[in-house]
XYZ file of C-alpha atoms in Angstrom:
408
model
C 45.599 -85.485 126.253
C 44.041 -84.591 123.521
C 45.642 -84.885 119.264
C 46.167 -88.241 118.194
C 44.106 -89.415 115.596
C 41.260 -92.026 116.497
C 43.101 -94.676 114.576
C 46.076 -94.248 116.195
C 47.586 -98.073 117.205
C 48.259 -98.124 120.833
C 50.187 -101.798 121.547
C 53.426 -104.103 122.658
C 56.080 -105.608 119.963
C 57.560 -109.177 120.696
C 59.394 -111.421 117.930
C 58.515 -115.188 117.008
C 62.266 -116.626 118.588
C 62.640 -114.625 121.657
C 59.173 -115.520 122.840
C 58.041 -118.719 121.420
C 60.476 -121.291 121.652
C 62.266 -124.449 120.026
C 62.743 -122.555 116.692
C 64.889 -125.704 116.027
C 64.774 -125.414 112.093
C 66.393 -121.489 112.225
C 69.881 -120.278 111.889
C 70.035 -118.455 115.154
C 69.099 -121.674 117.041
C 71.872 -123.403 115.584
C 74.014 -120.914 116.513
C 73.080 -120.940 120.566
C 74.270 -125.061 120.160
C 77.549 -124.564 119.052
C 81.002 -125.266 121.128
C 81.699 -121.839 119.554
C 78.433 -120.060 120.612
C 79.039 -116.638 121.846
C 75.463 -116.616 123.083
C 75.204 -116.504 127.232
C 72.603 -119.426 127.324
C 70.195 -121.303 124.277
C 66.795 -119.794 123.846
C 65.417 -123.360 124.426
C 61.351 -123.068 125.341
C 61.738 -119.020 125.423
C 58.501 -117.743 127.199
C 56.554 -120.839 125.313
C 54.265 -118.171 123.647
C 54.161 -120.946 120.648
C 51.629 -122.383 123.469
C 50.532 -119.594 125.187
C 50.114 -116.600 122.585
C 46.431 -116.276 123.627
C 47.400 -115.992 127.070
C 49.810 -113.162 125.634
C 46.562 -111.764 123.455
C 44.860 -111.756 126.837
C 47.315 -109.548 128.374
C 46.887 -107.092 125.938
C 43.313 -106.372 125.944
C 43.602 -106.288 129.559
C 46.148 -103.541 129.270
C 43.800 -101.670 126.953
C 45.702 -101.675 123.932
C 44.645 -102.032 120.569
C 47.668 -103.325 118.619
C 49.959 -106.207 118.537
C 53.299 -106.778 116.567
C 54.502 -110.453 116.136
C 56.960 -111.900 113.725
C 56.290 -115.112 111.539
C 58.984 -117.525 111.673
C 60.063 -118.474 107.945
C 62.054 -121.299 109.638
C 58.543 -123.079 110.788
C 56.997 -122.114 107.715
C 59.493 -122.933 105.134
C 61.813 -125.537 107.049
C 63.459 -127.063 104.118
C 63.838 -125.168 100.636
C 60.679 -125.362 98.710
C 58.732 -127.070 101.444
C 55.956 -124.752 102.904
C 54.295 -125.922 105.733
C 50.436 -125.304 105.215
C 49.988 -126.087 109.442
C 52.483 -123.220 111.169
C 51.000 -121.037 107.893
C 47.514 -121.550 109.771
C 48.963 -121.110 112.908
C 50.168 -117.428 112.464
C 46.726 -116.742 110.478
C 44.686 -118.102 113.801
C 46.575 -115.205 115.565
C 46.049 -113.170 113.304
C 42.221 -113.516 113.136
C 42.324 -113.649 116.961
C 44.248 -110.775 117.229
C 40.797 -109.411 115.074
C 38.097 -110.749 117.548
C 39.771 -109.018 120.695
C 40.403 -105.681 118.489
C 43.658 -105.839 118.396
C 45.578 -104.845 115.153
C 47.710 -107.293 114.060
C 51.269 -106.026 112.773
C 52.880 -108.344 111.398
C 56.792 -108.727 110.760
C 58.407 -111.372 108.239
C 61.764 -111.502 109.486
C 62.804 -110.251 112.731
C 66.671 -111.253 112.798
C 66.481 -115.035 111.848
C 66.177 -117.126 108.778
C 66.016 -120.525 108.068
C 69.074 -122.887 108.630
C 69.030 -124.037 104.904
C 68.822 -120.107 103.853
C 72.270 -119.577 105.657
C 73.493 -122.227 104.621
C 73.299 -121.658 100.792
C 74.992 -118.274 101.367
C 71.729 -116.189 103.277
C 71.496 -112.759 101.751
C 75.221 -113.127 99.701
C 73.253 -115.700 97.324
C 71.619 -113.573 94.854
C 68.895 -115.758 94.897
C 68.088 -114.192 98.284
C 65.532 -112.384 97.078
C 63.718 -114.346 94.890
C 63.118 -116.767 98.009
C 62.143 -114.253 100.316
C 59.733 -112.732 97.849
C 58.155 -116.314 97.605
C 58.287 -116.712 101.276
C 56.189 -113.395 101.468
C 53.705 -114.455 99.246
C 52.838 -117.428 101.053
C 52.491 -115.095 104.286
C 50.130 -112.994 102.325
C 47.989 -115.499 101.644
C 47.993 -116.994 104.898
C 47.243 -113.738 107.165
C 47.106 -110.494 104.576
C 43.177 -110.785 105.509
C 44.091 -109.920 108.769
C 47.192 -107.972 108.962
C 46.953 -104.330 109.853
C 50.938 -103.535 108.987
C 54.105 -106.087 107.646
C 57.583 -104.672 108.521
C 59.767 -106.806 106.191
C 62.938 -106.160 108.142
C 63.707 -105.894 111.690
C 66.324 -103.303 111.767
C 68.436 -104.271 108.659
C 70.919 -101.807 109.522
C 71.983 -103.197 112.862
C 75.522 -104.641 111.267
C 76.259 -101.141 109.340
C 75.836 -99.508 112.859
C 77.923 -102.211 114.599
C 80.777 -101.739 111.785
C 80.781 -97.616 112.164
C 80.862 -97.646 115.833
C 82.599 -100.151 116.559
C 85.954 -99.981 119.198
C 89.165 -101.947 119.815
C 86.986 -103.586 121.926
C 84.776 -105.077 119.425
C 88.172 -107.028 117.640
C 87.914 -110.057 119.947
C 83.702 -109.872 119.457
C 84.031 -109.660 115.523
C 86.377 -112.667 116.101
C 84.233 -114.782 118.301
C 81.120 -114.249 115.891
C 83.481 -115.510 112.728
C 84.259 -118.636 114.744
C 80.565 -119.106 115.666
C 79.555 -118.674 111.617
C 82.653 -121.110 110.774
C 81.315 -123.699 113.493
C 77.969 -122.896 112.181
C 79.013 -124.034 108.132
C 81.055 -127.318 109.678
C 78.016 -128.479 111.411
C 75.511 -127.333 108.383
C 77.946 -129.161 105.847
C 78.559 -126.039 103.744
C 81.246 -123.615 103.551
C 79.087 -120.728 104.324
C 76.364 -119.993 107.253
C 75.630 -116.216 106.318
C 73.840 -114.766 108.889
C 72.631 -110.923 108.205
C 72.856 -109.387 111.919
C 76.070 -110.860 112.179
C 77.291 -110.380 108.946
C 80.009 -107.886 107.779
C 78.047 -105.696 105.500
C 79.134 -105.589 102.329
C 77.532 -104.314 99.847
C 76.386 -107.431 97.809
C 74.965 -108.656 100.630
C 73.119 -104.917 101.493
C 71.638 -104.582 97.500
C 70.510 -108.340 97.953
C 68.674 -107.166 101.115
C 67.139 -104.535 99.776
C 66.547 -105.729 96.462
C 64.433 -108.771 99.257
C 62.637 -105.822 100.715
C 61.208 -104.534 97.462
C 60.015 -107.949 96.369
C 58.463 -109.289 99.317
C 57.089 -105.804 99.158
C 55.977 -106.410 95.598
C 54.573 -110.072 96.237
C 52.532 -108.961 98.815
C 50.747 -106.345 97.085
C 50.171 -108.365 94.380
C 47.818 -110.178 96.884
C 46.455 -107.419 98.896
C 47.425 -103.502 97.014
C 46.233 -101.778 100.436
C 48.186 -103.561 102.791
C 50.550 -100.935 104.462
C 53.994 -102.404 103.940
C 57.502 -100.839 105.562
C 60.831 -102.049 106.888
C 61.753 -100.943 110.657
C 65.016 -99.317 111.289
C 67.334 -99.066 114.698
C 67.342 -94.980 114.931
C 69.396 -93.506 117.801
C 69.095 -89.809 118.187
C 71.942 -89.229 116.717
C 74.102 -86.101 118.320
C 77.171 -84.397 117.374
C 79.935 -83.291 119.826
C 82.387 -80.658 118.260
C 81.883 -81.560 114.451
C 78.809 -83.561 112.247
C 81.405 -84.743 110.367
C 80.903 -87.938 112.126
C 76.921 -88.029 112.089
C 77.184 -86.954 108.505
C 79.360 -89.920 107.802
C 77.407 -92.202 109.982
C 73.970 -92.301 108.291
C 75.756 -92.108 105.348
C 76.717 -95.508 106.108
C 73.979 -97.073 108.354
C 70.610 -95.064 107.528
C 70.505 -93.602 103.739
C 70.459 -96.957 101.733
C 67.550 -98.014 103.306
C 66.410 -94.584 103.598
C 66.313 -94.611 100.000
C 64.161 -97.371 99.566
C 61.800 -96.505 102.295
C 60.570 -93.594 100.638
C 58.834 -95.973 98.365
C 57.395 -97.287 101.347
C 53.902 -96.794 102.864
C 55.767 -96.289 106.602
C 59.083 -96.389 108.044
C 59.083 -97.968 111.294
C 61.137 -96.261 113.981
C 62.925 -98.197 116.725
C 64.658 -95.937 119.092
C 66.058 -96.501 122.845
C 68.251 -93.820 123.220
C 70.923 -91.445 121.767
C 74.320 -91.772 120.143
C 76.689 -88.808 120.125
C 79.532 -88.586 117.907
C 82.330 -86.777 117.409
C 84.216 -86.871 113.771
C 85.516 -90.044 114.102
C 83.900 -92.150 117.385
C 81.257 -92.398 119.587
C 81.238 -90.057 122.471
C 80.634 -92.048 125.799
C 77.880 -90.892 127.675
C 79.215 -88.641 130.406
C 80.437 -90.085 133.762
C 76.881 -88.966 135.974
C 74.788 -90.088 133.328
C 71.741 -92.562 134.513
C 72.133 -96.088 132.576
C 70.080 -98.899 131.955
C 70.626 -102.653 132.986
C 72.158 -102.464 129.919
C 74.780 -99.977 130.537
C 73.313 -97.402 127.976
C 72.328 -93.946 128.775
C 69.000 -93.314 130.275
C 68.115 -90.566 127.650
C 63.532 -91.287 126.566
C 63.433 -88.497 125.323
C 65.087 -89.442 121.875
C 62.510 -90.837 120.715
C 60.857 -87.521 119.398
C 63.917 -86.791 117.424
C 64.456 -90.468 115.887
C 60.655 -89.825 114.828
C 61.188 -86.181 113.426
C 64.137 -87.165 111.220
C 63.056 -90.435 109.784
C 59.956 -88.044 108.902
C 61.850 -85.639 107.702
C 64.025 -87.797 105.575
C 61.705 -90.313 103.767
C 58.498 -88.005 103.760
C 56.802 -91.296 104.877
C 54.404 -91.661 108.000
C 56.176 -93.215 111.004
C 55.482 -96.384 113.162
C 57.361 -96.675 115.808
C 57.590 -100.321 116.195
C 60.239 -100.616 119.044
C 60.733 -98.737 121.834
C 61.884 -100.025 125.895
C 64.513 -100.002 128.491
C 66.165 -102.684 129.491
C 65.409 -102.459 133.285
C 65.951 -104.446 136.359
C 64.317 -101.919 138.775
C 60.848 -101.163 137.250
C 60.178 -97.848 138.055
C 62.805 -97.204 135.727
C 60.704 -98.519 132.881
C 57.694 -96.593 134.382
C 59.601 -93.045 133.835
C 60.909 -94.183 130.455
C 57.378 -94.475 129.059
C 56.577 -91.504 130.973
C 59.238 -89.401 128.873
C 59.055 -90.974 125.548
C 55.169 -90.969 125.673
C 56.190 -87.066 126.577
C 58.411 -86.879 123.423
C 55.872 -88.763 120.901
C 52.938 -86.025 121.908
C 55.367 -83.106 121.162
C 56.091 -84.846 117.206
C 52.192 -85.380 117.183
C 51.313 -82.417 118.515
C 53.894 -80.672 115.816
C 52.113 -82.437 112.827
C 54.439 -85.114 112.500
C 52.217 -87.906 111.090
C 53.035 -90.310 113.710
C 50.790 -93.776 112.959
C 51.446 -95.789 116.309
C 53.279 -96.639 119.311
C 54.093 -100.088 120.054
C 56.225 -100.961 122.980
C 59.180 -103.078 123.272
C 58.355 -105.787 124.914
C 55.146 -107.306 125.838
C 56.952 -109.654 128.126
C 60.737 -110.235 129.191
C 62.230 -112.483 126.570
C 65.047 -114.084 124.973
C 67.379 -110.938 124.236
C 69.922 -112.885 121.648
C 73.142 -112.758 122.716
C 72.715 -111.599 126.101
C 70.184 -114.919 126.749
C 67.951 -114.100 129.614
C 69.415 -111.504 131.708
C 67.969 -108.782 130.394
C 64.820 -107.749 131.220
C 62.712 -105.521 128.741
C 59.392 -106.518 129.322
C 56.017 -105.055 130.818
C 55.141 -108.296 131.769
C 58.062 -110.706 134.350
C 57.834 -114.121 132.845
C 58.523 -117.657 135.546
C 61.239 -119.221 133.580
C 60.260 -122.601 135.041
C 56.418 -122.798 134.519
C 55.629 -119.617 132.241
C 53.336 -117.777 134.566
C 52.849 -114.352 133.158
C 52.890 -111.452 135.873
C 52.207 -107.607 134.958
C 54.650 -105.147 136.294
C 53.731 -101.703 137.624
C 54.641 -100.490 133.993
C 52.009 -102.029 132.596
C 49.790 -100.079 134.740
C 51.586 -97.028 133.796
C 51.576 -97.689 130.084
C 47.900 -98.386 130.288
C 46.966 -95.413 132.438
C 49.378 -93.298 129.688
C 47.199 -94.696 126.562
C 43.747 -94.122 127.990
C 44.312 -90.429 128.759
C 45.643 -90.143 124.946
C 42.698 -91.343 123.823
């Protein structure tokens, strides 16, 4: 297979709290404690990669890949306002600079759904202070690992709760109302009377231009530091489809893609994260039809979206793409191994096009803590013991190996 450029990054995507474990001093963590927890089980020691992340390093240069996205955890780093902690700083830069020695390229993301407890407490991204702090919180990262990094993605799919709000479905009422109980539980036990939490949060727009306005400062911070550092946010992107009118995909990115659309063109990437499509009709989601192959998660078996997902966010922000996230959730592993088959299928036809397509990295590494689903999901390449942490390929990772090498 011949086309992709030599730089091309070739790796797996994990995230600091769903792999590493005890992120005691985050808002997330918190949240698994509570009597009102609507999460299936705590995260507790995760996959202990706080431990083991050269073990995980290991797996990667034995699966021939040449990138590696990781998250930062501001919690560690800043776990009480004002208070940086100089040893977790040194800890991300170690795997950062080991990422370096094996030849992997370090991509590097600064907040991948949590924040620290104090930072939901004082109101998260609805204090307009928000972005002041996570500007300064950036900086520090710079500092730390900007040597090393090969990519930041400031945001882990900031428009998660926009999508949530357009699609949601009677259905969803008793959800919204669980999560409001959890955040109320949350502010009791924090002593405020706020515990603002961004994937769980409504939306509004204060809270949105506060986000944003955080994404062009850390943005801003860091370049001060280092100018060439390639700096994006990632965004969930379902292929979206319309059934009978696009009223309804009109309305929908309206809502959940062109804010941050808009600010990505400023951008030196947009990272795409896509597992599948969404049809729409004008006014809800179309299920997928009744024959349709799903994942463990119940979604629609549909790879192939990927090459769409990468051809609009192209199209749209006139930025290069990443795509930082792509997976199945998938009990049965051959499933996983066609998935990559067929998206890997999908991402040569938007190279092969022109599409300036920067990297693939896979979602995930290993099987992890998937939020509020706990651990019975499975979207890794790699099965991880839950008792002692062993670390055991899957077929997949053959496949995905075997996949990259005849790209190369």
């Amino acid at each position: 297979m011949t086309g992709y450029p030599r730089n091309f990054l070739w790796g797996a995507a994990t995230a600091g709290h769903q792999i590493e474990g005890n992120n005691v001093n985050a808002d997330i963590w918190l949240l698994e404690q509570l009597p009102e927890t609507q999460f299936r089980e705590p995260s507790g020691d995760a996959c202990d990669s706080l431990n083991r992340w050269r073990e995980d390093l290991a797996l990667i240069t034995r699966m021939g890949l040449d990138a590696y996205r990781f998250s930062v955890e501001w919690s560690r780093i800043e776990p009480a306002e004002g208070q940086f902690s100089q040893a977790w700083l040194d800890h991300y830069a170690a795997i950062a600079c080991e990422c370096r020695l094996r030849g992997l390229s370090p991509v590097i993301t600064l907040s991948h759904f949590t924040s620290p407890r104090w930072f939901a407490a004082a109101g998260g991204w609805s204090n307009g202070r928000a972005p002041e702090l996570f500007a300064r919180f950036a900086g520090h990262v710079a500092h730390a690992l900007g040597r090393d990094a090969s990519h930041v993605v400031t945001f882990n799919e900031p428009n998660l709760p926009l999508m949530g709000r357009w699609t949601q479905t009677p259905l969803a009422d008793p959800v919204r109302t669980g999560l409001d109980e959890m955040l109320r539980g949350a502010a009791r036990a924090s002593g405020s009377d706020i515990f603002d939490v961004w994937v769980y949060a409504r939306g509004e727009d204060a809270r949105l231009a506060n986000l944003l306005a955080g994404h062009r400062a850390a943005r801003a911070a860091m370049k001060a530091e280092y100018p060439g550092l390639p700096i994006g946010m990632s965004l969930a992107l379902p292929d979206i489809q319309p059934v009978g009118s696009d009223a309804g995909v009109k309305a929908y990115r309206r809502f959940a893609e062109d804010p941050f659309f808009a600010v990505a063109r400023n951008d030196d990437f947009i990272g795409v994260q896509n597992y599948g499509r969404l049809r729409l009709s004008a006014d809800a989601v179309v299920p997928p039809p009744d024959d349709a192959e799903k994942t463990q998660s119940g979604d629609e078996f549909h790879p192939q979206a990927l090459g769409p997902a990468i051809a609009h966010a192209h199209r749209v922000t006139g930025r290069p793409v990443l795509v930082t996230e792509n997976g199945i959730a998938a009990a049965d592993d051959s499933q996983r191994q066609r998935f990559i088959e067929k998206a890997l299928a999908a991402l040569d036809e938007q190279v092969a096009a022109g599409t300036p397509v920067l990297g693939y990295l896979h979602w995930s590494l290993m099987d992890n803590f998937e939020w509020r689903r706990g651990y019975s999901q499975q979207f890794g390449l790699v099965a991880v013991d839950r008792t002692r942490f062993r670390r055991s390929p899957k077929p997949s990772a053959k496949t995905y190996s075997e996949l990259v090498e005849k790209r190369r």
